[in-house]
Coordinates of C-alpha atoms in Angstrom, one line a residue:
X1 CA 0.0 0.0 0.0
X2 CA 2.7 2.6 1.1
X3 CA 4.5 1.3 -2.1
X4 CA 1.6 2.2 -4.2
X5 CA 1.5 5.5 -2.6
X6 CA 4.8 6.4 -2.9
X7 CA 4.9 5.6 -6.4
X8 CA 1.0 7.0 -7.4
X9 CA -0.1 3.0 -8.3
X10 CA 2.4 2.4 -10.3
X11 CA 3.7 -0.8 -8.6
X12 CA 0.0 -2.1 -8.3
X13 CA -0.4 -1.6 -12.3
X14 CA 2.8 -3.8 -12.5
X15 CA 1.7 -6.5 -10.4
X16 CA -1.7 -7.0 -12.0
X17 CA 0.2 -6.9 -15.5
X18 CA 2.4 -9.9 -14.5
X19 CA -0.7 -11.7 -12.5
X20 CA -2.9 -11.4 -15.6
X21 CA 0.2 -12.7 -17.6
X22 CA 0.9 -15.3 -15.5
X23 CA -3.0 -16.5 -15.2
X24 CA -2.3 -16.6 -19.1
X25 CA 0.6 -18.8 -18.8
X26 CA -1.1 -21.2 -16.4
X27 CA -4.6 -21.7 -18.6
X28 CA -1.8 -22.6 -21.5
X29 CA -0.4 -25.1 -19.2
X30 CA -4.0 -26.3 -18.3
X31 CA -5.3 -26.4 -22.0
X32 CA -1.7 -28.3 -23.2
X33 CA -1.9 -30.6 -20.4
X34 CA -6.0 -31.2 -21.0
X35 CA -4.8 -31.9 -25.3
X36 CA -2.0 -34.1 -24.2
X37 CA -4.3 -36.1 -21.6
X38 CA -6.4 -36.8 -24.4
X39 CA -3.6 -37.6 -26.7
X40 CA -2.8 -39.9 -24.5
X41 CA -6.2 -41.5 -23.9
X42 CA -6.4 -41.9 -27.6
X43 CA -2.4 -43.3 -28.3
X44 CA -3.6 -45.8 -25.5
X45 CA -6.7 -47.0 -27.4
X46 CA -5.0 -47.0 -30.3
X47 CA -2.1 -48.7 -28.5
X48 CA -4.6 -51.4 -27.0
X49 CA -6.1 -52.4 -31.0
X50 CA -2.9 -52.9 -32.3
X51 CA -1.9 -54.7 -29.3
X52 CA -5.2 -56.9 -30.1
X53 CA -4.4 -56.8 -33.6
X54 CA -0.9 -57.8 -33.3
X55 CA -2.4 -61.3 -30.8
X56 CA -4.7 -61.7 -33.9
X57 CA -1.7 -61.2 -36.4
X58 CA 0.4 -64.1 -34.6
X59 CA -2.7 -66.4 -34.1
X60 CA -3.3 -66.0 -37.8
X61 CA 0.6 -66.6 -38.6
X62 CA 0.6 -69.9 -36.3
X63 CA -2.6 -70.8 -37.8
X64 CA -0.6 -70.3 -41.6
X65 CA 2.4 -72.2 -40.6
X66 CA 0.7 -74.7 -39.1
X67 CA -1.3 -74.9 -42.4
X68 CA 2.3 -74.7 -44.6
X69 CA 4.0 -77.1 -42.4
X70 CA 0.8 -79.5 -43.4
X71 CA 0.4 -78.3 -46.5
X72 CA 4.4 -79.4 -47.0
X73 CA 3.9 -82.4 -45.6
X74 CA 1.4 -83.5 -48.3
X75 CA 3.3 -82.2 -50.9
X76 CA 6.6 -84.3 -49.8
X77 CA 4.2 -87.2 -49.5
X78 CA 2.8 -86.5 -52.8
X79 CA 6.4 -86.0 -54.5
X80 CA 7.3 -89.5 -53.5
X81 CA 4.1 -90.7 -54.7
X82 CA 4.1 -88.9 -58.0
X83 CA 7.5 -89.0 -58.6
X84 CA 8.7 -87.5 -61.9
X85 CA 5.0 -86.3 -62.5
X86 CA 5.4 -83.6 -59.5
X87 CA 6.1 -79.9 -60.7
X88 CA 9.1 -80.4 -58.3
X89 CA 11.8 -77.1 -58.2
X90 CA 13.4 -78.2 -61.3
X91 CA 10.4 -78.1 -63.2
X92 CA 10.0 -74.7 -62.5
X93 CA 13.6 -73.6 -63.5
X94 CA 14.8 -76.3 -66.4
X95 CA 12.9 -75.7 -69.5
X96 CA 13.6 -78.7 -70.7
X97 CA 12.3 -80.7 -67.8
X98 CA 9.3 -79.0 -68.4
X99 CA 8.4 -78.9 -71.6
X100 CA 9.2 -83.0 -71.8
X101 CA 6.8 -83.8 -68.5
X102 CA 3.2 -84.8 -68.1
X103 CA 2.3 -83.7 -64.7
X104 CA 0.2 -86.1 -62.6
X105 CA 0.1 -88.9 -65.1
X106 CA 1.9 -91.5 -62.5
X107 CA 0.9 -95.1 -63.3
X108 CA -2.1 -95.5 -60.8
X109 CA -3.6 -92.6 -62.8
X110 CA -3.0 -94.3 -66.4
X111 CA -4.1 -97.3 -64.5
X112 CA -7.2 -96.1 -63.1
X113 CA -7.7 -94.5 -66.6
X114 CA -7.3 -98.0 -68.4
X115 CA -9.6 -99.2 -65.7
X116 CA -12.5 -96.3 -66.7
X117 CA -12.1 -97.1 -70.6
X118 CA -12.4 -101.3 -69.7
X119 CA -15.7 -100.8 -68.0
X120 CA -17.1 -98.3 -70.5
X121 CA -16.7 -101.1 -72.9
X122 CA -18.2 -103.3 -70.8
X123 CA -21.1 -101.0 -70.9
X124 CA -21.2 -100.7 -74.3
X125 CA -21.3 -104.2 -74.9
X126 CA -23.8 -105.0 -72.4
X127 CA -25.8 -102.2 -73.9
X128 CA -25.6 -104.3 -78.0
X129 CA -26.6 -107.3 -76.5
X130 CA -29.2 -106.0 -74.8
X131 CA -30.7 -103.7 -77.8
X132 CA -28.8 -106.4 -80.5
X133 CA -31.6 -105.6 -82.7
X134 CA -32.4 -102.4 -82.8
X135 CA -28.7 -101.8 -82.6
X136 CA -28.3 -103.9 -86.5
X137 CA -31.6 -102.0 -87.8
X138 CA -29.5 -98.8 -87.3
X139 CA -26.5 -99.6 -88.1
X140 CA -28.2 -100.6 -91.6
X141 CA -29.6 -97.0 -91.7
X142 CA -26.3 -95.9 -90.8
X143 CA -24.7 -97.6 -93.9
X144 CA -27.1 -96.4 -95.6
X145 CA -26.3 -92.6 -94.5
X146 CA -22.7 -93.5 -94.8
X147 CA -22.9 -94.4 -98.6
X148 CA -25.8 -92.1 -100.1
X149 CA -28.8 -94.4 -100.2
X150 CA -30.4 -92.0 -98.0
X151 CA -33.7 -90.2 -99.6
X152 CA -33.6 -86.4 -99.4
X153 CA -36.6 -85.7 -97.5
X154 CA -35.2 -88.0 -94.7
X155 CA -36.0 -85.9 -91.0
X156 CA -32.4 -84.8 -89.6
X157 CA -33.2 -86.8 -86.7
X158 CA -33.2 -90.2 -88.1
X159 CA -30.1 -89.2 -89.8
X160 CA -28.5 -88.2 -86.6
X161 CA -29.6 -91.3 -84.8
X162 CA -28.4 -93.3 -87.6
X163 CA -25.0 -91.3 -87.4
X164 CA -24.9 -91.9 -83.2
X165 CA -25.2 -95.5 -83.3
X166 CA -22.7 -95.9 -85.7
X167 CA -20.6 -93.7 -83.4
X168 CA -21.7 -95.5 -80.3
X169 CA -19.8 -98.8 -82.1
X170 CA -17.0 -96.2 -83.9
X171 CA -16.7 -93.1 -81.6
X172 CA -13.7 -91.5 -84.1
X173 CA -14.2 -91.7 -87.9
X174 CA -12.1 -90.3 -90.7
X175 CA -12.4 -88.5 -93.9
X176 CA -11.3 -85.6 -96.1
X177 CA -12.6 -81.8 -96.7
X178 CA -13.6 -83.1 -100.1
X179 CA -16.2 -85.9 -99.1
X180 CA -17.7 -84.3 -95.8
X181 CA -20.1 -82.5 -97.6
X182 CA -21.0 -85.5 -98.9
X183 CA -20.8 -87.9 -96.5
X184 CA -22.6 -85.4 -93.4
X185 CA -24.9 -83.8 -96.1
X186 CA -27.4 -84.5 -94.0
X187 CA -26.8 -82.8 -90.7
X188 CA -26.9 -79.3 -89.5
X189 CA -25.3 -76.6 -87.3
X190 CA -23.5 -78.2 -84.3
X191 CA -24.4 -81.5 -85.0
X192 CA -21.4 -83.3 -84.4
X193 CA -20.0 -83.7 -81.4
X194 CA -16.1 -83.4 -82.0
X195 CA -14.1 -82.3 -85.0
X196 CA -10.4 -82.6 -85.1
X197 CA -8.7 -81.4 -88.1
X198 CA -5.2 -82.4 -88.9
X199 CA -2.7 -81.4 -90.8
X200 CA -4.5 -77.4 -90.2
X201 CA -2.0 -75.8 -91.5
X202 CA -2.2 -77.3 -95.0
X203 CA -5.7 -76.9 -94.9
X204 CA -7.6 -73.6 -96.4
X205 CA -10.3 -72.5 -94.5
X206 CA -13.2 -72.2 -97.2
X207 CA -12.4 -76.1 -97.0
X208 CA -12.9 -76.3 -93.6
X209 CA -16.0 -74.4 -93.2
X210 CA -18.7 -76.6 -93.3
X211 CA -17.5 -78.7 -91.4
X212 CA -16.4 -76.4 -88.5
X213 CA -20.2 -75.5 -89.0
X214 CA -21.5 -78.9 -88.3
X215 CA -19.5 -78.9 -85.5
X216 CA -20.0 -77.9 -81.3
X217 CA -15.9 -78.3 -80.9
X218 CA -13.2 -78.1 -83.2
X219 CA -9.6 -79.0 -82.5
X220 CA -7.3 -77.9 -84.9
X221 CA -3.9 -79.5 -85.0
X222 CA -1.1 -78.4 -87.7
X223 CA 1.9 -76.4 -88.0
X224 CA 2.1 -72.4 -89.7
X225 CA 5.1 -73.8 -90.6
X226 CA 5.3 -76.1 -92.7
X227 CA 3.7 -76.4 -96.1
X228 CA 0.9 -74.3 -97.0
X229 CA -2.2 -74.6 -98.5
X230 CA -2.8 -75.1 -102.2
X231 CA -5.2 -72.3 -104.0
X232 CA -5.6 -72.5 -107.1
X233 CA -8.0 -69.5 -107.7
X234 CA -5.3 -66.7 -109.0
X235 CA -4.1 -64.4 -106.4
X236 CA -6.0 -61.3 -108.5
X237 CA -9.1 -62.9 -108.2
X238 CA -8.5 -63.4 -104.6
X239 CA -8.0 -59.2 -104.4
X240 CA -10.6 -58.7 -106.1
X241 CA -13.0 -60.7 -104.2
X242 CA -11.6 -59.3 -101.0
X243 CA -12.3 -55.6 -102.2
X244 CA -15.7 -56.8 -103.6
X245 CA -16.4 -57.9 -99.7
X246 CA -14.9 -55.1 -97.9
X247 CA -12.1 -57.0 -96.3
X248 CA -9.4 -54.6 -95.7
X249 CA -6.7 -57.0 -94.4
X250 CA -4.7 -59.4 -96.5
X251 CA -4.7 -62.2 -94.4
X252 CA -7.7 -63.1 -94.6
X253 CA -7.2 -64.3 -98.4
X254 CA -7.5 -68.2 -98.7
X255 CA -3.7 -67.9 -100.5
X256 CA -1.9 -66.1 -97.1
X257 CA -3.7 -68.2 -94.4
X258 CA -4.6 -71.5 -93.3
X259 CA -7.4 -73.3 -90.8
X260 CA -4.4 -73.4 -88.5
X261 CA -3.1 -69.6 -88.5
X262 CA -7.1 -69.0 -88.0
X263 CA -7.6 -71.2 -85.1
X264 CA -4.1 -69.4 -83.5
X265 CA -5.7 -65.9 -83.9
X266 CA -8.5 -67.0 -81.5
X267 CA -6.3 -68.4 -79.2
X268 CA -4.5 -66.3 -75.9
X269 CA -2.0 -68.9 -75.2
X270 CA 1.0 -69.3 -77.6
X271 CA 4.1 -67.4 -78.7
X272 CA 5.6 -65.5 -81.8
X273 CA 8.3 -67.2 -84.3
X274 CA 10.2 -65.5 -87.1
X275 CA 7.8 -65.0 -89.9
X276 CA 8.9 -63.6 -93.3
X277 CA 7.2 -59.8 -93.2
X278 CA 6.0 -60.1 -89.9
X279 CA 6.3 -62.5 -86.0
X280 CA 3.9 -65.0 -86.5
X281 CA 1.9 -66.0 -84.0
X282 CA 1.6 -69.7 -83.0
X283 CA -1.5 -70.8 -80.4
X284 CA -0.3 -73.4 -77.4
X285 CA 2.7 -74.8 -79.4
X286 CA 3.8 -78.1 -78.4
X287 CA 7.5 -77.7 -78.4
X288 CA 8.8 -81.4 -77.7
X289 CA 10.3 -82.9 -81.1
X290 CA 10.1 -86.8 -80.6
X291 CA 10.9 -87.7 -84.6
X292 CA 14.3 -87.1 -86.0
X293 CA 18.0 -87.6 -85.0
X294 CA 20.4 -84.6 -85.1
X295 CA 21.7 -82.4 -87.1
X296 CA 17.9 -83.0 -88.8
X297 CA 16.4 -81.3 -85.6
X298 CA 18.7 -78.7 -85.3
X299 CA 18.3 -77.5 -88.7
X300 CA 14.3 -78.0 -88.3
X301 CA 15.0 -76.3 -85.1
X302 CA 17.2 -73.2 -86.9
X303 CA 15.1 -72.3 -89.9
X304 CA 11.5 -72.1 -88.5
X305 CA 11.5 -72.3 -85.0
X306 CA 14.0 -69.5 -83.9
X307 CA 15.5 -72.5 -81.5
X308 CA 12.2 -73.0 -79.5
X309 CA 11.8 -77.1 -79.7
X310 CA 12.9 -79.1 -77.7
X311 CA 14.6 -82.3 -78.4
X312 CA 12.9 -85.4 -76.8
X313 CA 13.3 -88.5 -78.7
X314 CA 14.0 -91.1 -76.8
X315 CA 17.8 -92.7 -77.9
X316 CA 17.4 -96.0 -80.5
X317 CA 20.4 -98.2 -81.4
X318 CA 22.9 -96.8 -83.5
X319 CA 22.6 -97.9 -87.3
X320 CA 25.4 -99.2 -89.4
X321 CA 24.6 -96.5 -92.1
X322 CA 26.8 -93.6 -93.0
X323 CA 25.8 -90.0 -91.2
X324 CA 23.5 -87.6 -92.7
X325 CA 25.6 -85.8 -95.5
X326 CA 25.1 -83.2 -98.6
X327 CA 26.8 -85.5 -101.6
X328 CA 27.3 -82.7 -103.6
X329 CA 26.3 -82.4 -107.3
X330 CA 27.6 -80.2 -110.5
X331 CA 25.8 -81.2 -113.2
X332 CA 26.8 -80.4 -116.6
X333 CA 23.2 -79.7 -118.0
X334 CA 19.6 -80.2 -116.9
X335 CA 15.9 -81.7 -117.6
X336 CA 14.5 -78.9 -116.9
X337 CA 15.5 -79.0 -113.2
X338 CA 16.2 -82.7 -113.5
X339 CA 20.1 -82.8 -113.4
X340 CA 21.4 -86.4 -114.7
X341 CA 24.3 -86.5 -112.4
X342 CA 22.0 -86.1 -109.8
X343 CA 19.8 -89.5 -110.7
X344 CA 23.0 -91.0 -111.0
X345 CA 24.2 -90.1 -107.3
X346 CA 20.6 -91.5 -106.2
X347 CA 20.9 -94.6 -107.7
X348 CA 24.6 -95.1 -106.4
X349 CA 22.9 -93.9 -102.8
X350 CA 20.1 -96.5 -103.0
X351 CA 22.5 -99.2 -104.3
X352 CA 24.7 -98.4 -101.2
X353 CA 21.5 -99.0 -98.9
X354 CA 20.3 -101.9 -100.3
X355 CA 23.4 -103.3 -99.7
X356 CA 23.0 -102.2 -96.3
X357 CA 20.1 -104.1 -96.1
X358 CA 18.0 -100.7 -95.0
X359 CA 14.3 -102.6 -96.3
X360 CA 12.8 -100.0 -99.3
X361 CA 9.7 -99.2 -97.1
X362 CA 12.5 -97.2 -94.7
X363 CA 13.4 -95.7 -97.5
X364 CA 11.7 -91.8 -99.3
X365 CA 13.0 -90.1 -102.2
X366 CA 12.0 -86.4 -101.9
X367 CA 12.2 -83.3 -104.1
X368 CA 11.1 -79.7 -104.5
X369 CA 10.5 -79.9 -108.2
X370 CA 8.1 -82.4 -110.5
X371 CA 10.5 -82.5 -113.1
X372 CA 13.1 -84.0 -110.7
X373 CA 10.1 -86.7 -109.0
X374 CA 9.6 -88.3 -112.8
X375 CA 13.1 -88.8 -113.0
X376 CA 14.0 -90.3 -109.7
X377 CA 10.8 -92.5 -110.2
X378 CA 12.0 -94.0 -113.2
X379 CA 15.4 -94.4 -110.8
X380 CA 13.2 -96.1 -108.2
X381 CA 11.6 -98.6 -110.0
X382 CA 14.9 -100.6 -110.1
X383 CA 14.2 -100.8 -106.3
X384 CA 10.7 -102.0 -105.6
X385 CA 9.1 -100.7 -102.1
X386 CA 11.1 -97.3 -102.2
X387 CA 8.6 -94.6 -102.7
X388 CA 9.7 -90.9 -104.8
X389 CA 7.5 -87.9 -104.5
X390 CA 7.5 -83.9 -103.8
X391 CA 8.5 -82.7 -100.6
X392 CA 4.3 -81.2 -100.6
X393 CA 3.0 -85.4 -100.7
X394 CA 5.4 -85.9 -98.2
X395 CA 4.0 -83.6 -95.7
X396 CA 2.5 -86.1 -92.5
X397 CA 5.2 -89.0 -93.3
X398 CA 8.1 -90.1 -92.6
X399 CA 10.7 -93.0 -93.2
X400 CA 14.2 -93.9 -91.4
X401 CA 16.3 -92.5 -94.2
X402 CA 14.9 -89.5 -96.7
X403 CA 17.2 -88.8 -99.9
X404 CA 16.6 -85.1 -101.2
X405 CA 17.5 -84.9 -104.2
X406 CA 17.5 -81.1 -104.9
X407 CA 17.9 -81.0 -108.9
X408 CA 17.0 -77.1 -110.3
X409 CA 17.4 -75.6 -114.0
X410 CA 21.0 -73.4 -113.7
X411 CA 19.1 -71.6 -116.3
X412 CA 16.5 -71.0 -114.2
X413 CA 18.1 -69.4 -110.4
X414 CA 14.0 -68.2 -109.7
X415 CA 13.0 -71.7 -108.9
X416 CA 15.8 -72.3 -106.3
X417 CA 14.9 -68.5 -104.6
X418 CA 11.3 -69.8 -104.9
X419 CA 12.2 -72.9 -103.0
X420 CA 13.7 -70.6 -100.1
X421 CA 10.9 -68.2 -100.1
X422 CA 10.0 -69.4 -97.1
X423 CA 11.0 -72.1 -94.4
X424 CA 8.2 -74.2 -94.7
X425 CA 9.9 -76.5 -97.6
X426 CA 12.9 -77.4 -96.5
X427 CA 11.3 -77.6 -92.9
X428 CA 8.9 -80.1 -94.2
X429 CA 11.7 -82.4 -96.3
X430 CA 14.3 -82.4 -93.2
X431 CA 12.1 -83.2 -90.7
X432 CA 10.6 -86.2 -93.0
X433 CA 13.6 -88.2 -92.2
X434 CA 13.9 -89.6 -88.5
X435 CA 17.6 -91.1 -88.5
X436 CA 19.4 -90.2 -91.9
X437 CA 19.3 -87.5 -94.6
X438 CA 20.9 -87.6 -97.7
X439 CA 20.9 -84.2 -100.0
X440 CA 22.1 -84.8 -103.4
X441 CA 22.3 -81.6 -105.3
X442 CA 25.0 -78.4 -106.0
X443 CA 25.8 -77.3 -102.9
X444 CA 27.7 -74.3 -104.1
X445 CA 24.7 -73.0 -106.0
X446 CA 21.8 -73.7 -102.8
X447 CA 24.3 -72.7 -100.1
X448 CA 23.1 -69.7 -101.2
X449 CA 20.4 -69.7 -100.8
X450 CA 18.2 -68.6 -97.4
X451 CA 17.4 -71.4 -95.1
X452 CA 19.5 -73.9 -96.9
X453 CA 22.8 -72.0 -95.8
X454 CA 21.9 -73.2 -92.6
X455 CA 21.3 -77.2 -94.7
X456 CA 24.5 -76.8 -95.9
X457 CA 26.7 -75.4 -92.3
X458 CA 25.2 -78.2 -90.1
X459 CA 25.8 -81.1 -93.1
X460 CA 28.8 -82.5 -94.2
X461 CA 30.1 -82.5 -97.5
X462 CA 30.6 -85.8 -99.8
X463 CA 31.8 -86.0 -103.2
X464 CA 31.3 -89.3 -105.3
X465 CA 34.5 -90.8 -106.1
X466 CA 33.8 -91.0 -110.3
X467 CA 34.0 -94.6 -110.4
X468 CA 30.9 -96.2 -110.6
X469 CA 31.5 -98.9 -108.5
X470 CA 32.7 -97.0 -105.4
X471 CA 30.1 -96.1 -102.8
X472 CA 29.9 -93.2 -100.3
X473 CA 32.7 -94.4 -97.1
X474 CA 31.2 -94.9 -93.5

């Protein structure tokens, strides 16, 4: 008081100024203390659900192992079990492995398989004697069906009934693009069950058409690469009927497709290979090559499948025949693209494996060219049993040794460049031959050549010694 007196309040203003400023302070404190309390009241909850979540976390990750360690445990058991057939680490990482396995299909499966097929024909069989009768009456109408004795205004359904007891004794039957229209004339949309078409890639698809039509399934089977389907209708008219119709893209001519390229467009699974102008694309390849011995595959393997097959045929015992070897060929003149010197070499050849006793069905005498077939047939028919024909009749066979005998006018250096247009030629004539190849031609002159280069670095060479007695050395 004497203080405020003496100094006219002065003091008192002071005091009040720091009291007010220190209530200030100490409502701060109050309201920080008050947001951290419930800071903490909410890093508690939160701290209790992820303590609750963590106890769930490691109940669901004992509850997982425990699971994995069982799951393992069948897996091991089923390993042992399965044996080879089990997608085992290997299969994973070795492409080879892979692409030569058959998961699952351990005996008891082919066993219990055989087992399933037996008792259907059981059934079957129970099934004809039971209905013996009425079985034979249809099968008669089938006949019937089968071989055109069938009036026209027969009602589909007898003709499908006809058709389903002959299936019931025959479930697969045979026949060609030319006589289905003939032989099914009878039956409409979807009316067959199953339709496998080989050889798809050889096929045109106009061919295939009806047929696909007739059909609820179609498997096509065939390879883009190898030969190609024979048009005859000019490649002009083709244009001009594509215009006509509005198609804007090429491939869809009959001449630049096949059944098979068609059936790969519509498929997602596959991969691209080399193509001339563009990759073309190949629907779930099967890769495994089970036919010919080296250097056939590799060069099968080089020139159309940019090194993507794999070899899996199973080893045979070695043959007492010389190896697969270009005997090359100058001739002095030509046939057309028959070269004498080169009939001459195959009849030398053929002597030689006859003498080998190689029988003649093991035997194929192959060639790009007509010209050179009529001249190795008349070569031929001094060894009955060995068949001669073009590399496009030879497409879907094969025989232990193939001779190509690659002829070609030297006046005429188109036909050999039409020859190696494309892969799908030579592809065809190497692959015929499953333990020996024999190309008889001038190799200086197809070496050349694209894709046959690749013939002519992975073949030996073998000239003829000009006796005519002496035979190729082993």
């Amino acid at each position: 008081m004497v203080t405020a007196l003496f100094t006219f309040g002065k003091a008192s203003r002071e005091w009040h100024a720091q009291d007010r400023a220190l209530a200030g302070d100490v409502q701060s404190a109050e309201d920080a203390l008050g947001t951290a309390t419930a800071r903490l009241e909410e890093l508690r909850r939160t701290a209790a659900q992820l303590s609750r979540e963590r106890d769930s976390q490691r109940t669901e990750l004992h509850t997982a192992r425990s699971r994995l360690a069982e799951l393992q445990s069948r897996l091991a058991v089923q390993q042992e079990r399965l044996g080879r057939f089990f997608p085992d680490e290997r299969w994973w990482t070795d492409e080879k492995h892979r692409e030569s396995q058959t998961l699952w299909t351990d005996e008891a499966w082919n066993h219990a398989r055989t087992d399933l097929f037996v008792e259907a024909l059981r059934l079957h069989q129970a099934f004809l004697r039971t209905e013996a009768t009425r079985m034979r009456r249809s099968l008669h109408a089938a006949m019937d069906v089968v071989t055109g004795d069938v009036p026209a205004g027969v009602p589909e359904e007898a003709v499908r009934a006809a058709w389903q007891s002959l299936f019931f004794l025959v479930p697969v039957i045979s026949t060609t693009f030319a006589s289905f229209d003939r032989v099914f004339s009878h039956l409409t949309q979807e009316a067959l069950g199953w339709l496998f078409i080989d050889e798809a890639g050889q096929a045109a698809p106009q061919l295939a058409a009806g047929a696909i039509w007739r059909s609820r399934r179609v498997v096509a089977v065939g390879d883009p690469l190898q030969l190609e389907p024979v048009v005859t209708l000019p490649f002009a008219a083709q244009q001009a009927l594509r215009r006509t119709f509005g198609v804007h893209e090429e491939h869809w001519l009959p001449g630049r497709t096949s059944v098979q390229q068609l059936a790969d467009h519509t498929n997602a699974y596959g991969t691209y290979l080399p193509g001339e102008d563009a990759p073309v694309w190949v629907g779930a390849p099967l890769r495994v090559h089970r036919r010919c011995d080296e250097p056939m595959f590799g060069v099968s393997n080089a020139i159309a499948y940019d090194g993507l097959m794999v070899y899996g045929k199973i080893s045979e015992s070695p043959i007492e025949l010389p190896e697969s070897v270009w005997i090359d060929v100058v001739g002095a003149g030509s046939s057309g693209h028959c070269i004498p010197e080169e009939g001459a070499a195959l009849e030398r050849i053929l002597t030689r494996l006859a003498h080998d006793q190689v029988a003649p069905e093991d035997i194929f005498v192959i060639s790009p060219f007509r010209d050179v077939v009529r001249g190795m047939q008349q070569v031929a028919r001094r060894f009955p049993g060995v068949e001669a024909g073009t590399v496009h009749t030879a497409q879907g066979m094969e025989a232990r040794v193939v001779i190509l005998v690659l002829g070609g006018d030297p006046q005429r250096p188109g036909a050999k460049a039409w020859a190696a247009k494309r892969p799908n030629l030579l592809n065809v004539a190497v692959s015929r031959a499953k333990r020996r190849l024999y190309v008889i031609g001038d190799r200086a002159s197809w070496s050349t050549q694209r894709y046959f280069n690749i013939l002519a670095r992975d073949l030996g060479t073998l000239v003829l010694p000009s006796q005519p007695s002496a035979q190729p050395d082993r």
